[in-house]
mmCIF file of C-alpha atoms in Angstrom:
data_model
loop_
_atom_site.group_PDB
_atom_site.id
_atom_site.type_symbol
_atom_site.label_atom_id
_atom_site.label_comp_id
_atom_site.label_asym_id
_atom_site.label_seq_id
_atom_site.Cartn_x
_atom_site.Cartn_y
_atom_site.Cartn_z
ATOM 1 C CA MET Q 1 0.000 0.000 0.000
ATOM 2 C CA ASN Q 2 1.170 3.538 -0.681
ATOM 3 C CA PHE Q 3 2.265 5.427 2.429
ATOM 4 C CA PRO Q 4 -1.066 6.688 3.834
ATOM 5 C CA LEU Q 5 0.141 10.031 5.241
ATOM 6 C CA PRO Q 6 1.626 13.139 3.600
ATOM 7 C CA THR Q 7 5.439 13.061 3.590
ATOM 8 C CA SER Q 8 6.227 16.700 2.737
ATOM 9 C CA THR Q 9 8.541 18.652 5.022
ATOM 10 C CA THR Q 10 8.137 22.148 6.404
ATOM 11 C CA THR Q 11 10.683 23.261 3.801
ATOM 12 C CA ASP Q 12 8.542 21.774 1.047
ATOM 13 C CA GLU Q 13 5.483 23.611 2.313
ATOM 14 C CA ARG Q 14 7.355 26.891 2.700
ATOM 15 C CA SER Q 15 8.315 26.609 -0.948
ATOM 16 C CA ARG Q 16 4.801 25.612 -2.014
ATOM 17 C CA ALA Q 17 3.223 28.515 -0.081
ATOM 18 C CA ALA Q 18 -0.235 27.058 -0.624
ATOM 19 C CA LYS Q 19 -3.181 29.195 0.400
ATOM 20 C CA VAL Q 20 -5.619 26.275 0.317
ATOM 21 C CA ALA Q 21 -5.384 23.079 2.368
ATOM 22 C CA VAL Q 22 -7.176 19.795 1.734
ATOM 23 C CA LEU Q 23 -8.468 17.784 4.694
ATOM 24 C CA PRO Q 24 -9.707 14.199 4.141
ATOM 25 C CA VAL Q 25 -12.484 13.172 6.535
ATOM 26 C CA GLY Q 26 -13.375 9.507 6.583
ATOM 27 C CA SER Q 27 -14.702 7.049 9.149
ATOM 28 C CA PHE Q 28 -13.910 3.740 10.796
ATOM 29 C CA GLU Q 29 -16.943 1.571 10.171
ATOM 30 C CA GLN Q 30 -18.016 -1.750 8.773
ATOM 31 C CA HIS Q 31 -18.007 -2.176 4.988
ATOM 32 C CA GLY Q 32 -19.112 -5.766 4.694
ATOM 33 C CA SER Q 33 -16.619 -8.614 4.470
ATOM 34 C CA HIS Q 34 -14.778 -7.407 1.379
ATOM 35 C CA LEU Q 35 -13.762 -3.820 2.250
ATOM 36 C CA PRO Q 36 -11.827 -2.591 5.301
ATOM 37 C CA LEU Q 37 -13.193 -0.549 8.186
ATOM 38 C CA SER Q 38 -11.036 2.318 6.915
ATOM 39 C CA THR Q 39 -12.725 2.399 3.494
ATOM 40 C CA ASP Q 40 -14.174 5.907 3.817
ATOM 41 C CA THR Q 41 -10.858 7.271 5.070
ATOM 42 C CA LEU Q 42 -9.065 5.649 2.130
ATOM 43 C CA MET Q 43 -11.645 7.108 -0.267
ATOM 44 C CA ALA Q 44 -11.272 10.613 1.181
ATOM 45 C CA SER Q 45 -7.486 10.309 1.249
ATOM 46 C CA GLY Q 46 -7.286 9.100 -2.342
ATOM 47 C CA ILE Q 47 -9.459 11.942 -3.589
ATOM 48 C CA SER Q 48 -7.574 14.501 -1.486
ATOM 49 C CA GLU Q 49 -4.183 13.348 -2.726
ATOM 50 C CA ALA Q 50 -5.368 13.610 -6.322
ATOM 51 C CA LEU Q 51 -6.646 17.154 -5.713
ATOM 52 C CA ALA Q 52 -3.489 18.250 -3.913
ATOM 53 C CA ARG Q 53 -1.300 16.922 -6.726
ATOM 54 C CA ALA Q 54 -3.404 18.383 -9.494
ATOM 55 C CA TYR Q 55 -3.865 21.843 -7.970
ATOM 56 C CA ASP Q 56 -0.699 22.118 -5.827
ATOM 57 C CA LEU Q 57 -2.512 22.355 -2.481
ATOM 58 C CA LEU Q 58 -1.427 21.578 1.079
ATOM 59 C CA LEU Q 59 -2.435 17.979 1.819
ATOM 60 C CA LEU Q 60 -3.334 17.272 5.439
ATOM 61 C CA PRO Q 61 -3.502 13.861 7.149
ATOM 62 C CA PRO Q 62 -6.990 12.377 7.402
ATOM 63 C CA ILE Q 63 -9.508 12.413 10.201
ATOM 64 C CA THR Q 64 -10.005 8.684 10.521
ATOM 65 C CA ILE Q 65 -12.903 8.391 13.001
ATOM 66 C CA ALA Q 66 -16.084 10.397 12.534
ATOM 67 C CA CYS Q 67 -19.889 9.997 12.730
ATOM 68 C CA SER Q 68 -20.791 6.367 12.026
ATOM 69 C CA HIS Q 69 -23.638 5.972 14.490
ATOM 70 C CA GLU Q 70 -25.900 4.266 11.957
ATOM 71 C CA HIS Q 71 -23.345 1.408 12.002
ATOM 72 C CA ALA Q 72 -23.313 1.081 15.798
ATOM 73 C CA GLY Q 73 -23.084 -2.512 16.956
ATOM 74 C CA TRP Q 74 -21.132 -3.778 13.951
ATOM 75 C CA PRO Q 75 -17.801 -5.213 15.149
ATOM 76 C CA GLY Q 76 -14.962 -2.742 14.704
ATOM 77 C CA THR Q 77 -17.081 0.371 14.109
ATOM 78 C CA VAL Q 78 -16.072 3.415 16.171
ATOM 79 C CA SER Q 79 -17.715 6.872 16.225
ATOM 80 C CA ILE Q 80 -17.271 10.308 17.714
ATOM 81 C CA ARG Q 81 -20.027 12.851 18.339
ATOM 82 C CA SER Q 82 -20.918 15.384 15.670
ATOM 83 C CA GLN Q 83 -19.998 18.175 18.108
ATOM 84 C CA THR Q 84 -16.506 16.693 18.429
ATOM 85 C CA LEU Q 85 -16.014 16.540 14.667
ATOM 86 C CA ASN Q 86 -17.227 20.137 14.380
ATOM 87 C CA LEU Q 87 -14.699 21.323 16.962
ATOM 88 C CA VAL Q 88 -11.808 19.377 15.445
ATOM 89 C CA ILE Q 89 -12.336 20.821 11.968
ATOM 90 C CA SER Q 90 -12.883 24.321 13.321
ATOM 91 C CA ASP Q 91 -9.636 24.064 15.311
ATOM 92 C CA ILE Q 92 -7.759 22.812 12.243
ATOM 93 C CA ALA Q 93 -9.058 25.716 10.164
ATOM 94 C CA ALA Q 94 -8.028 28.223 12.849
ATOM 95 C CA SER Q 95 -4.550 26.699 13.122
ATOM 96 C CA LEU Q 96 -4.094 26.840 9.353
ATOM 97 C CA GLN Q 97 -4.999 30.522 9.315
ATOM 98 C CA GLU Q 98 -2.291 31.201 11.911
ATOM 99 C CA SER Q 99 0.270 29.841 9.449
ATOM 100 C CA GLY Q 100 -1.107 31.792 6.492
ATOM 101 C CA VAL Q 101 -3.358 29.153 4.931
ATOM 102 C CA GLU Q 102 -6.654 30.991 4.764
ATOM 103 C CA GLN Q 103 -8.891 28.416 3.094
ATOM 104 C CA LEU Q 104 -9.742 24.780 3.728
ATOM 105 C CA VAL Q 105 -11.384 22.153 1.539
ATOM 106 C CA VAL Q 106 -13.026 19.355 3.523
ATOM 107 C CA VAL Q 107 -13.113 16.171 1.456
ATOM 108 C CA ASN Q 108 -15.819 13.930 2.888
ATOM 109 C CA GLY Q 109 -15.626 10.188 2.368
ATOM 110 C CA HIS Q 110 -18.598 9.218 4.547
ATOM 111 C CA GLY Q 111 -22.197 10.196 3.856
ATOM 112 C CA GLY Q 112 -23.102 10.003 7.541
ATOM 113 C CA ASN Q 113 -20.889 12.993 8.374
ATOM 114 C CA TYR Q 114 -23.904 15.280 8.010
ATOM 115 C CA VAL Q 115 -22.441 17.893 10.344
ATOM 116 C CA LEU Q 116 -19.768 18.830 7.815
ATOM 117 C CA ALA Q 117 -22.310 20.809 5.802
ATOM 118 C CA ASN Q 118 -23.074 22.937 8.847
ATOM 119 C CA VAL Q 119 -19.382 23.385 9.675
ATOM 120 C CA VAL Q 120 -18.746 24.756 6.190
ATOM 121 C CA GLN Q 121 -21.914 26.848 6.250
ATOM 122 C CA GLU Q 122 -20.925 28.516 9.511
ATOM 123 C CA ALA Q 123 -17.324 29.081 8.379
ATOM 124 C CA ASN Q 124 -18.522 31.170 5.441
ATOM 125 C CA THR Q 125 -20.542 33.805 7.285
ATOM 126 C CA GLY Q 126 -17.771 36.406 6.879
ATOM 127 C CA PRO Q 127 -16.957 38.641 3.913
ATOM 128 C CA ALA Q 128 -14.755 36.069 2.141
ATOM 129 C CA PRO Q 129 -15.128 32.290 1.653
ATOM 130 C CA ARG Q 130 -13.057 30.260 4.092
ATOM 131 C CA MET Q 131 -14.143 26.670 3.594
ATOM 132 C CA ALA Q 132 -15.624 24.316 0.984
ATOM 133 C CA LEU Q 133 -17.071 20.803 1.136
ATOM 134 C CA PHE Q 134 -16.174 18.355 -1.639
ATOM 135 C CA PRO Q 135 -17.379 16.283 -3.426
ATOM 136 C CA ARG Q 136 -20.881 17.683 -3.732
ATOM 137 C CA ARG Q 137 -23.776 15.443 -4.777
ATOM 138 C CA GLU Q 138 -23.428 16.865 -8.293
ATOM 139 C CA ASP Q 139 -19.742 15.920 -8.380
ATOM 140 C CA TRP Q 140 -20.494 12.329 -7.404
ATOM 141 C CA GLU Q 141 -23.275 12.076 -9.987
ATOM 142 C CA HIS Q 142 -21.030 13.489 -12.705
ATOM 143 C CA ALA Q 143 -18.256 11.053 -11.790
ATOM 144 C CA ARG Q 144 -20.703 8.142 -11.932
ATOM 145 C CA ALA Q 145 -21.823 9.192 -15.397
ATOM 146 C CA VAL Q 146 -18.271 9.659 -16.672
ATOM 147 C CA ALA Q 147 -17.181 6.283 -15.295
ATOM 148 C CA GLU Q 148 -20.341 4.651 -16.689
ATOM 149 C CA LEU Q 149 -21.292 3.078 -13.384
ATOM 150 C CA ALA Q 150 -24.313 0.818 -13.692
ATOM 151 C CA SER Q 151 -25.809 1.560 -10.275
ATOM 152 C CA THR Q 152 -27.360 4.807 -9.083
ATOM 153 C CA GLY Q 153 -26.128 6.819 -6.127
ATOM 154 C CA HIS Q 154 -29.215 5.858 -4.121
ATOM 155 C CA GLU Q 155 -28.873 2.158 -4.872
ATOM 156 C CA ASP Q 156 -25.096 2.169 -4.347
ATOM 157 C CA MET Q 157 -25.158 3.386 -0.759
ATOM 158 C CA HIS Q 158 -22.493 1.374 1.075
ATOM 159 C CA ALA Q 159 -19.595 -0.917 0.104
ATOM 160 C CA GLY Q 160 -20.963 -1.113 -3.422
ATOM 161 C CA GLU Q 161 -19.839 -0.396 -6.961
ATOM 162 C CA ILE Q 162 -18.179 3.002 -6.501
ATOM 163 C CA GLU Q 163 -16.244 2.284 -3.298
ATOM 164 C CA THR Q 164 -15.120 -1.120 -4.515
ATOM 165 C CA SER Q 165 -14.018 0.379 -7.838
ATOM 166 C CA VAL Q 166 -11.959 3.188 -6.316
ATOM 167 C CA LEU Q 167 -10.229 0.845 -3.892
ATOM 168 C CA LEU Q 168 -9.578 -1.697 -6.658
ATOM 169 C CA TYR Q 169 -7.808 1.112 -8.527
ATOM 170 C CA LEU Q 170 -5.875 2.756 -5.692
ATOM 171 C CA TRP Q 171 -5.326 -0.050 -3.170
ATOM 172 C CA PRO Q 172 -6.389 -3.400 -4.694
ATOM 173 C CA GLU Q 173 -4.604 -5.305 -1.939
ATOM 174 C CA VAL Q 174 -7.211 -4.216 0.646
ATOM 175 C CA VAL Q 175 -10.195 -5.553 -1.337
ATOM 176 C CA ARG Q 176 -11.017 -9.082 -0.155
ATOM 177 C CA ASP Q 177 -12.164 -11.784 -2.497
ATOM 178 C CA GLY Q 178 -15.906 -12.386 -2.346
ATOM 179 C CA TYR Q 179 -17.010 -8.930 -3.452
ATOM 180 C CA GLN Q 180 -18.184 -10.577 -6.672
ATOM 181 C CA GLN Q 181 -20.977 -12.310 -4.713
ATOM 182 C CA ALA Q 182 -21.674 -9.606 -2.104
ATOM 183 C CA ASP Q 183 -24.468 -7.645 -3.829
ATOM 184 C CA HIS Q 184 -27.370 -6.588 -1.629
ATOM 185 C CA VAL Q 185 -29.836 -3.852 -2.570
ATOM 186 C CA ALA Q 186 -32.372 -2.506 -0.078
ATOM 187 C CA GLU Q 187 -34.441 0.555 0.684
ATOM 188 C CA ARG Q 188 -33.744 2.066 4.121
ATOM 189 C CA PRO Q 189 -36.623 4.459 4.905
ATOM 190 C CA HIS Q 190 -35.801 4.881 8.618
ATOM 191 C CA LEU Q 191 -32.008 4.608 8.551
ATOM 192 C CA LEU Q 192 -31.420 7.303 11.171
ATOM 193 C CA VAL Q 193 -33.842 5.618 13.556
ATOM 194 C CA ARG Q 194 -33.180 1.923 12.989
ATOM 195 C CA GLY Q 195 -29.583 1.920 11.758
ATOM 196 C CA LEU Q 196 -28.182 0.080 8.777
ATOM 197 C CA GLY Q 197 -28.421 -3.331 10.423
ATOM 198 C CA ALA Q 198 -32.187 -3.265 9.969
ATOM 199 C CA TYR Q 199 -31.762 -3.287 6.186
ATOM 200 C CA THR Q 200 -28.785 -5.509 5.432
ATOM 201 C CA PRO Q 201 -27.464 -8.671 7.109
ATOM 202 C CA THR Q 202 -23.991 -8.224 5.608
ATOM 203 C CA GLY Q 203 -23.486 -4.472 5.913
ATOM 204 C CA VAL Q 204 -23.569 -4.026 2.132
ATOM 205 C CA VAL Q 205 -26.131 -1.902 0.303
ATOM 206 C CA GLY Q 206 -25.105 -1.839 -3.341
ATOM 207 C CA ARG Q 207 -23.556 -3.937 -6.074
ATOM 208 C CA PRO Q 208 -19.827 -4.434 -5.431
ATOM 209 C CA SER Q 209 -19.761 -7.164 -8.083
ATOM 210 C CA LEU Q 210 -19.861 -4.364 -10.686
ATOM 211 C CA GLY Q 211 -16.668 -2.759 -9.376
ATOM 212 C CA THR Q 212 -13.566 -2.545 -11.591
ATOM 213 C CA PRO Q 213 -10.276 -0.646 -11.299
ATOM 214 C CA GLU Q 214 -11.025 1.044 -14.624
ATOM 215 C CA LYS Q 215 -14.211 2.533 -13.196
ATOM 216 C CA GLY Q 216 -12.326 3.619 -10.087
ATOM 217 C CA LYS Q 217 -9.723 5.428 -12.174
ATOM 218 C CA ALA Q 218 -12.430 7.198 -14.173
ATOM 219 C CA VAL Q 219 -14.266 8.252 -11.000
ATOM 220 C CA LEU Q 220 -11.102 9.736 -9.502
ATOM 221 C CA GLU Q 221 -10.191 11.590 -12.688
ATOM 222 C CA ALA Q 222 -13.715 12.993 -13.042
ATOM 223 C CA LEU Q 223 -13.735 14.234 -9.441
ATOM 224 C CA THR Q 224 -10.314 15.817 -9.897
ATOM 225 C CA ALA Q 225 -11.487 17.689 -12.976
ATOM 226 C CA SER Q 226 -14.803 18.830 -11.473
ATOM 227 C CA PHE Q 227 -13.012 20.196 -8.397
ATOM 228 C CA ALA Q 228 -11.864 23.170 -10.484
ATOM 229 C CA GLU Q 229 -15.303 24.744 -10.074
ATOM 230 C CA THR Q 230 -15.259 24.408 -6.282
ATOM 231 C CA LEU Q 231 -11.756 25.890 -6.115
ATOM 232 C CA GLN Q 232 -12.760 28.791 -8.331
ATOM 233 C CA VAL Q 233 -15.744 29.604 -6.117
ATOM 234 C CA LEU Q 234 -13.551 29.367 -3.017
ATOM 235 C CA GLN Q 235 -10.719 31.522 -4.380
ATOM 236 C CA GLY Q 236 -12.606 33.791 -6.742
ATOM 237 C CA ASP Q 237 -11.128 34.995 -10.021
ATOM 238 C CA GLY Q 238 -7.599 34.114 -8.946
ATOM 239 C CA ALA Q 239 -8.183 30.374 -9.165
ATOM 240 C CA SER Q 240 -6.658 28.396 -11.990
ATOM 241 C CA GLY Q 241 -7.060 24.947 -13.458
ATOM 242 C CA PRO Q 242 -5.038 21.890 -12.464
ATOM 243 C CA VAL Q 243 -1.290 22.005 -12.852
ATOM 244 C CA ARG Q 244 -1.353 18.259 -13.440
ATOM 245 C CA SER Q 245 -4.284 16.612 -15.189
ATOM 246 C CA GLU Q 246 -3.425 13.003 -14.314
ATOM 247 C CA PRO Q 247 -4.101 12.233 -10.627
ATOM 248 C CA GLY Q 248 -1.584 9.406 -10.597
ATOM 249 C CA ASN Q 249 -1.194 6.455 -8.245
ATOM 250 C CA ASP Q 250 2.452 6.557 -7.176
#
């Protein structure tokens, strides 16, 4: 596996002089029998690394435990409170500003981190934008279309086609055999009340059997390209396109 943390030095970052930092936010929660508990953190980290490379941004280490309460009771799952996650990100943003990095992009790898939308909303009450949340729903939908995924975002909720594909592309060694037979599709009308266990015996909601590394590569490239719009909104007219179009996997 590629080294999971940024390896730049303070000298590197002084030379880079980035004004925007990228913070991956994942989770530590069950993803069936074929994907690791760290799946959402790996997803957020992979996307963040691609963005940092393409747009020459400051890459931060990931937040690895977040709000996974709908997975409570599944072996290995660990959560923190939404208030805790709010405070951690707010503290990170304040610390960055002390060192001259005025803006932060929060890259969310877990749909249950609902509080992130409010964190970003509250950070932008001043005269200039300070924080952005990525990917948006529109970015995910665009990436699905570009990669020609067969499942919809609603159907492919957890440990399905998109997560399996991205991990097969970036870190194939963490994907366990058996994903080809792990499909399970279910509606979950009262997820916040009953938790995911009420709707799936395996923890999977989606079609991981459809996952391929080629789809994962296309998803990552599409997200990297669509990020240009978010960066432009965050930075205003001074934003530019990617300095490297290929996200890479080295």
